[in-house]
CSV table of C-alpha atoms in Angstrom, one decimal:
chain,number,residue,atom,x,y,z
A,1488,UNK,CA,-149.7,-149.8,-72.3
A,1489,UNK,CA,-151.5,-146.8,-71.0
A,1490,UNK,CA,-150.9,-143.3,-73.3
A,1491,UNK,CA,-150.3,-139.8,-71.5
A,1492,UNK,CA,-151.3,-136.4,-72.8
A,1493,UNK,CA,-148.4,-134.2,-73.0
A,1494,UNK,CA,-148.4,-130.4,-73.2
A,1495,UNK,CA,-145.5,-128.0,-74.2
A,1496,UNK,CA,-143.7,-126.4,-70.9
A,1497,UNK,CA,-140.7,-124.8,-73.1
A,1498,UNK,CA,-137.4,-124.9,-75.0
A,1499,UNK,CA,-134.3,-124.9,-73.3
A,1500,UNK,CA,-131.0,-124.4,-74.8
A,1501,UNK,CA,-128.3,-126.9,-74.2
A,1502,UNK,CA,-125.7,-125.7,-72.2
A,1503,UNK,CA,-123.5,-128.5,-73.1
A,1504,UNK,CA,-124.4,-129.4,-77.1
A,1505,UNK,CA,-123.5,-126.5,-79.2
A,1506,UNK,CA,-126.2,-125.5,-81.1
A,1507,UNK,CA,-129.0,-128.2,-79.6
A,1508,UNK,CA,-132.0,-126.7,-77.7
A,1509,UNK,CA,-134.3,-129.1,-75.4
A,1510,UNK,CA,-137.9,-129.7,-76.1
A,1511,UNK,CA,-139.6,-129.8,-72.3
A,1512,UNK,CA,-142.8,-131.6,-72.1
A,1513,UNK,CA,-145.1,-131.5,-69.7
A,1514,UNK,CA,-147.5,-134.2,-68.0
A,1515,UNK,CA,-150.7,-133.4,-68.1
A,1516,UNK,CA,-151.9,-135.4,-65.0
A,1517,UNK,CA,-148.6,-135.2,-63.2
A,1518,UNK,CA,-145.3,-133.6,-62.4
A,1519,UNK,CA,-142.8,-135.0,-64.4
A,1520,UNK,CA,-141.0,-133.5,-67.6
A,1521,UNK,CA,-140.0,-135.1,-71.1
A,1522,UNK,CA,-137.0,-133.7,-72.2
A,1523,UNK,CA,-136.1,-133.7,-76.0
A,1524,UNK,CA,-133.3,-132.3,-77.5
A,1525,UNK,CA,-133.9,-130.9,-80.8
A,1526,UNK,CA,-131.4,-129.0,-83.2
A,1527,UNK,CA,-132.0,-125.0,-83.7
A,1528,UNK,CA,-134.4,-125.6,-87.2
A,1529,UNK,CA,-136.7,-127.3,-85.6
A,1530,UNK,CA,-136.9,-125.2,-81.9
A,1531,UNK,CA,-137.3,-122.1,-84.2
A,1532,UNK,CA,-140.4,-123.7,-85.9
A,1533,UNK,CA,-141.8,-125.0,-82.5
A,1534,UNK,CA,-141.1,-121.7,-80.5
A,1535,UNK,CA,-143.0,-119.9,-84.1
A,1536,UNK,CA,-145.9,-121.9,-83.9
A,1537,UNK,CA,-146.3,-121.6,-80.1
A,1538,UNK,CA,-146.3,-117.6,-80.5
A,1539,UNK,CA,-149.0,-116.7,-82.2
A,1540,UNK,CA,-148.0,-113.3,-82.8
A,1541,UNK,CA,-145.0,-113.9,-85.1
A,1542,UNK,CA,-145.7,-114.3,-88.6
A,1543,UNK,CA,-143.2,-115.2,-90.6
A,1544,UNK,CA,-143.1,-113.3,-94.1
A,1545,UNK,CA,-142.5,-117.2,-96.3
A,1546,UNK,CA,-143.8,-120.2,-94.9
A,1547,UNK,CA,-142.0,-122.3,-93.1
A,1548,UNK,CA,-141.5,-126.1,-94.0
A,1549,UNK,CA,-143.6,-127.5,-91.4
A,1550,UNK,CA,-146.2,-124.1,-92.4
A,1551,UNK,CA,-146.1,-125.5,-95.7
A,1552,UNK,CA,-146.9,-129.1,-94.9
A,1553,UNK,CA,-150.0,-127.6,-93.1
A,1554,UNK,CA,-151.2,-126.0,-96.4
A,1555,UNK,CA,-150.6,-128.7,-97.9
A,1556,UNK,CA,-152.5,-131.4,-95.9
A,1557,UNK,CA,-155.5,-128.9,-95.5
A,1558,UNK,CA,-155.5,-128.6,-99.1
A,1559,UNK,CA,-156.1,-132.0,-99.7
A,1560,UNK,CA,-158.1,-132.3,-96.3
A,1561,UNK,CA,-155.7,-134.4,-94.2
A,1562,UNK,CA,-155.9,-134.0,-90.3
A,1563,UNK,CA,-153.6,-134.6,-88.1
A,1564,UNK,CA,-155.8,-136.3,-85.4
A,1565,UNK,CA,-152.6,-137.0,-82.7
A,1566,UNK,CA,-148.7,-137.5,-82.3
A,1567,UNK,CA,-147.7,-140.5,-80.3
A,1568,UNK,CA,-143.9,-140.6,-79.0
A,1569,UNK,CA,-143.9,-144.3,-79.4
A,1570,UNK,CA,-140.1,-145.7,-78.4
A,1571,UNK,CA,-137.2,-144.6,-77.1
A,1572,UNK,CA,-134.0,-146.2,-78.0
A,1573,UNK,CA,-130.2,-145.1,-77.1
A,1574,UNK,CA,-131.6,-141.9,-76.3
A,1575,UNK,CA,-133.7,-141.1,-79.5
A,1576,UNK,CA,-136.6,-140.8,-79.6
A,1577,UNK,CA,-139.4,-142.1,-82.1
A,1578,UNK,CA,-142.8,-140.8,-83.5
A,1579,UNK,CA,-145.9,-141.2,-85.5
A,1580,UNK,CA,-148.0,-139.1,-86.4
A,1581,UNK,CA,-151.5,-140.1,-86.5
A,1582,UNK,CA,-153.6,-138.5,-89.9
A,1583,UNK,CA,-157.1,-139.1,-91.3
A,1584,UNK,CA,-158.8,-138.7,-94.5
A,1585,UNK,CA,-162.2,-139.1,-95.6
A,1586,UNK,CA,-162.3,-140.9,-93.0
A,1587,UNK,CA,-159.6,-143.6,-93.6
A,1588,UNK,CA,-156.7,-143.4,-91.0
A,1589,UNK,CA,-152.5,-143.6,-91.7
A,1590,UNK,CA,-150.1,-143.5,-89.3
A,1591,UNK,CA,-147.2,-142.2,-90.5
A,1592,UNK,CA,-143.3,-142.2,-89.2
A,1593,UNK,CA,-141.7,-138.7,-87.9
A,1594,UNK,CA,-138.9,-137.4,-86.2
A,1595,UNK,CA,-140.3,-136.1,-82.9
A,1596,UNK,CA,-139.4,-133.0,-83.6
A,1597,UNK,CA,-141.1,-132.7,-86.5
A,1598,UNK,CA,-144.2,-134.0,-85.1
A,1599,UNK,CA,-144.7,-131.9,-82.3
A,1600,UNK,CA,-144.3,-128.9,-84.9
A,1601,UNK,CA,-147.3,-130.3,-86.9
A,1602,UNK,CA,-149.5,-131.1,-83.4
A,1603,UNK,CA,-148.9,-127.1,-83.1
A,1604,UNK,CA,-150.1,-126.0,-86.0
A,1605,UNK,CA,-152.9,-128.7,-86.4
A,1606,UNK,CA,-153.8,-128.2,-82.5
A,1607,UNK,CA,-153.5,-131.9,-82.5
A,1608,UNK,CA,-152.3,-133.6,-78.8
A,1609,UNK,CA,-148.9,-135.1,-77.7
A,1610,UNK,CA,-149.2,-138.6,-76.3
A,1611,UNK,CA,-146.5,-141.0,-75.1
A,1612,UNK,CA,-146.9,-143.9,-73.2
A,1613,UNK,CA,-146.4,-144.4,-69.5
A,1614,UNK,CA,-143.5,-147.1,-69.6
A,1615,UNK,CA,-141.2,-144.3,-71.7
A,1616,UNK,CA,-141.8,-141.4,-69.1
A,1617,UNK,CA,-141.2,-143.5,-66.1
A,1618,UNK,CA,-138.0,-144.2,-68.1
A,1619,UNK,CA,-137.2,-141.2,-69.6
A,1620,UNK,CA,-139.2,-138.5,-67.4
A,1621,UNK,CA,-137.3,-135.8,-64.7
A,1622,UNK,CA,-138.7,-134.2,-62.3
A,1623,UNK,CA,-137.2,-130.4,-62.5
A,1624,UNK,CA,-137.0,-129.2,-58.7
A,1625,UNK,CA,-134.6,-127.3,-56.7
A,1626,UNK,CA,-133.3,-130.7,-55.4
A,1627,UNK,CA,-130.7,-132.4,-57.9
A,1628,UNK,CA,-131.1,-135.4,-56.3
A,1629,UNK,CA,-134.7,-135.3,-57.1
A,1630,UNK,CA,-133.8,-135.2,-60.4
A,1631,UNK,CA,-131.5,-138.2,-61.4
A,1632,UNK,CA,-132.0,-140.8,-63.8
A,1633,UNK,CA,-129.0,-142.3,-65.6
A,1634,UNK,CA,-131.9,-143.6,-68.3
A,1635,UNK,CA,-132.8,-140.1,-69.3
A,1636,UNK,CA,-131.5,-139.3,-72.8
A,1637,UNK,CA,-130.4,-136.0,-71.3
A,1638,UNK,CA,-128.8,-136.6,-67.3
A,1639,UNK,CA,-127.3,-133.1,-66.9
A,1640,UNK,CA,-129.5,-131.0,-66.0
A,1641,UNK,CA,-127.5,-127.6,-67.6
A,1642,UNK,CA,-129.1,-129.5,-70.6
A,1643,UNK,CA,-132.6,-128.3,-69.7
A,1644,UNK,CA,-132.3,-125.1,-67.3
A,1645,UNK,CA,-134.1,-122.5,-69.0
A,1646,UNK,CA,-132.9,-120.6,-71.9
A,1647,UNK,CA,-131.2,-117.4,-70.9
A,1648,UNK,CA,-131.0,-115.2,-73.9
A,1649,UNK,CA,-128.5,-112.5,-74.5
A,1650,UNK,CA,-128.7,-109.6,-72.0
A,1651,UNK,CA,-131.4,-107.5,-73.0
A,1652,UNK,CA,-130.6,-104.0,-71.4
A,1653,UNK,CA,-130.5,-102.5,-74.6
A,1654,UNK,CA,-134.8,-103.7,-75.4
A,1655,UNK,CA,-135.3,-102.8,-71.9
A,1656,UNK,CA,-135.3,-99.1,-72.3
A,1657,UNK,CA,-137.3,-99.1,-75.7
A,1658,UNK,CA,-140.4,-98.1,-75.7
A,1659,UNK,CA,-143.3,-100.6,-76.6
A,1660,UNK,CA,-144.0,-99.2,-80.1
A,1661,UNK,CA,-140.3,-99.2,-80.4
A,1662,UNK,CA,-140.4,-102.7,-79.5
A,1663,UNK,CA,-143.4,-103.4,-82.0
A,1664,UNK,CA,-141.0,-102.2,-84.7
A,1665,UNK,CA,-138.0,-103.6,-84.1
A,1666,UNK,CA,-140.2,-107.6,-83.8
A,1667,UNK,CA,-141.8,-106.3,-87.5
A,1668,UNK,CA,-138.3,-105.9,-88.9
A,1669,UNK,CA,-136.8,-109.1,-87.2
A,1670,UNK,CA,-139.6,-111.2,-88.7
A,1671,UNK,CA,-139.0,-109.6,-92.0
A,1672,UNK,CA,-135.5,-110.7,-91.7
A,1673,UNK,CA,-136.4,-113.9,-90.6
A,1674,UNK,CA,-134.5,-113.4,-87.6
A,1675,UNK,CA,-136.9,-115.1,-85.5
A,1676,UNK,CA,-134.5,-115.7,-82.6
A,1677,UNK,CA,-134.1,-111.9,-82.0
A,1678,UNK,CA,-137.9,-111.2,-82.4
A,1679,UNK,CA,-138.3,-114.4,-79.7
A,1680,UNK,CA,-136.4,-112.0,-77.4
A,1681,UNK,CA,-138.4,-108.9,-78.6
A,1682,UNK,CA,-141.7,-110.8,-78.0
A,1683,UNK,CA,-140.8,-111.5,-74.6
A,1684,UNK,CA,-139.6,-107.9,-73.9
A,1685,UNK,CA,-142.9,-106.7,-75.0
A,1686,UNK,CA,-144.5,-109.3,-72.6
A,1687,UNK,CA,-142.7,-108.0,-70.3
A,1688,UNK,CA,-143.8,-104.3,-70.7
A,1689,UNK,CA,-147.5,-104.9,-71.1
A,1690,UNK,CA,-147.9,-107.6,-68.1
């Protein structure tokens, strides 16, 4: 079975599972999507490691399991999604040291959190996104597939956060300090929308 790169396109949030987001990856060589869904822990650490800018003040659990493995020089050379049963997916995570290599089990989630941080890449193999793949298009015929873990699409539309009208008339050092005290907090879902209000401002 032939493996396929994966990048990260985004994270969704479920309009129909309280509290679940959706994981959407991307095929590299192709157009279709992997959608994932993911509970709110583990889309905070994801959406923390792909913005580069947010720092939180304590390590998180998967920061922590970075610092740990480069103490005692583990790499995390890839994650393969590796199966997909009733709707779940399954992981490994592929590590090396001094040369000798383990593959270990993960939730996906988890996983792809690590691949972030360790700038490691996203495989799964070709039989699970023919299953399991959408294409996202304006046509909702386009996009059916009663083997997708996730067959409404409301389940991976983009994310629409809170109206923002109130960051929208800050100014961008304003914004700069509002994101330092989120992240102080540890409110990393308001300095997510802060972020991309200051994206916003200096594109």
């Amino acid at each position: 079975m032939s493996l396929v790169k994966l990048t990260i396109k985004g994270i969704s949030y479920s309009q129909t599972q309280n509290g679940a987001y959706a994981l959407i990856l991307n095929e590299v060589d192709g157009e279709k999507k992997l959608p994932i869904v993911i509970g709110a822990f583990e889309a905070q650490s994801i959406a923390i490691a792909l913005e580069k800018e947010i720092k939180p003040p304590r390590p998180l659990t998967h920061d922590l399991f970075k610092t740990f493995a480069d103490r005692f020089d583990i790499v995390v050379k890839q994650v393969i999604i590796h199966k997909l049963v009733d709707g779940v997916f399954y992981s490994s995570i592929i590590c090396e040291r001094d040369k000798i290599e383990e593959i270990i089990d993960a939730r996906t989630s988890d996983a792809i959190a690590l691949a972030l941080r360790f700038d490691s890449p996203i495989f799964t193999y070709r039989n699970i996104l023919d299953k399991a793949g959408i294409y996202l298009s304006n046509n909702p015929a386009e996009n059916e597939d009663t083997d997708s873990p996730i067959n409404n699409l409301e389940d991976v539309v983009s994310y629409q956060p809170e109206k923002t009208s109130e960051l929208s008339g800050l100014t961008i050092t304003e914004l700069y300090t509002l994101l330092d005290a989120a992240v102080q907090e540890e409110d990393y879902e308001k300095a997510a929308k802060i972020r991309d209000e200051i994206s916003k401002k200096e594109s």
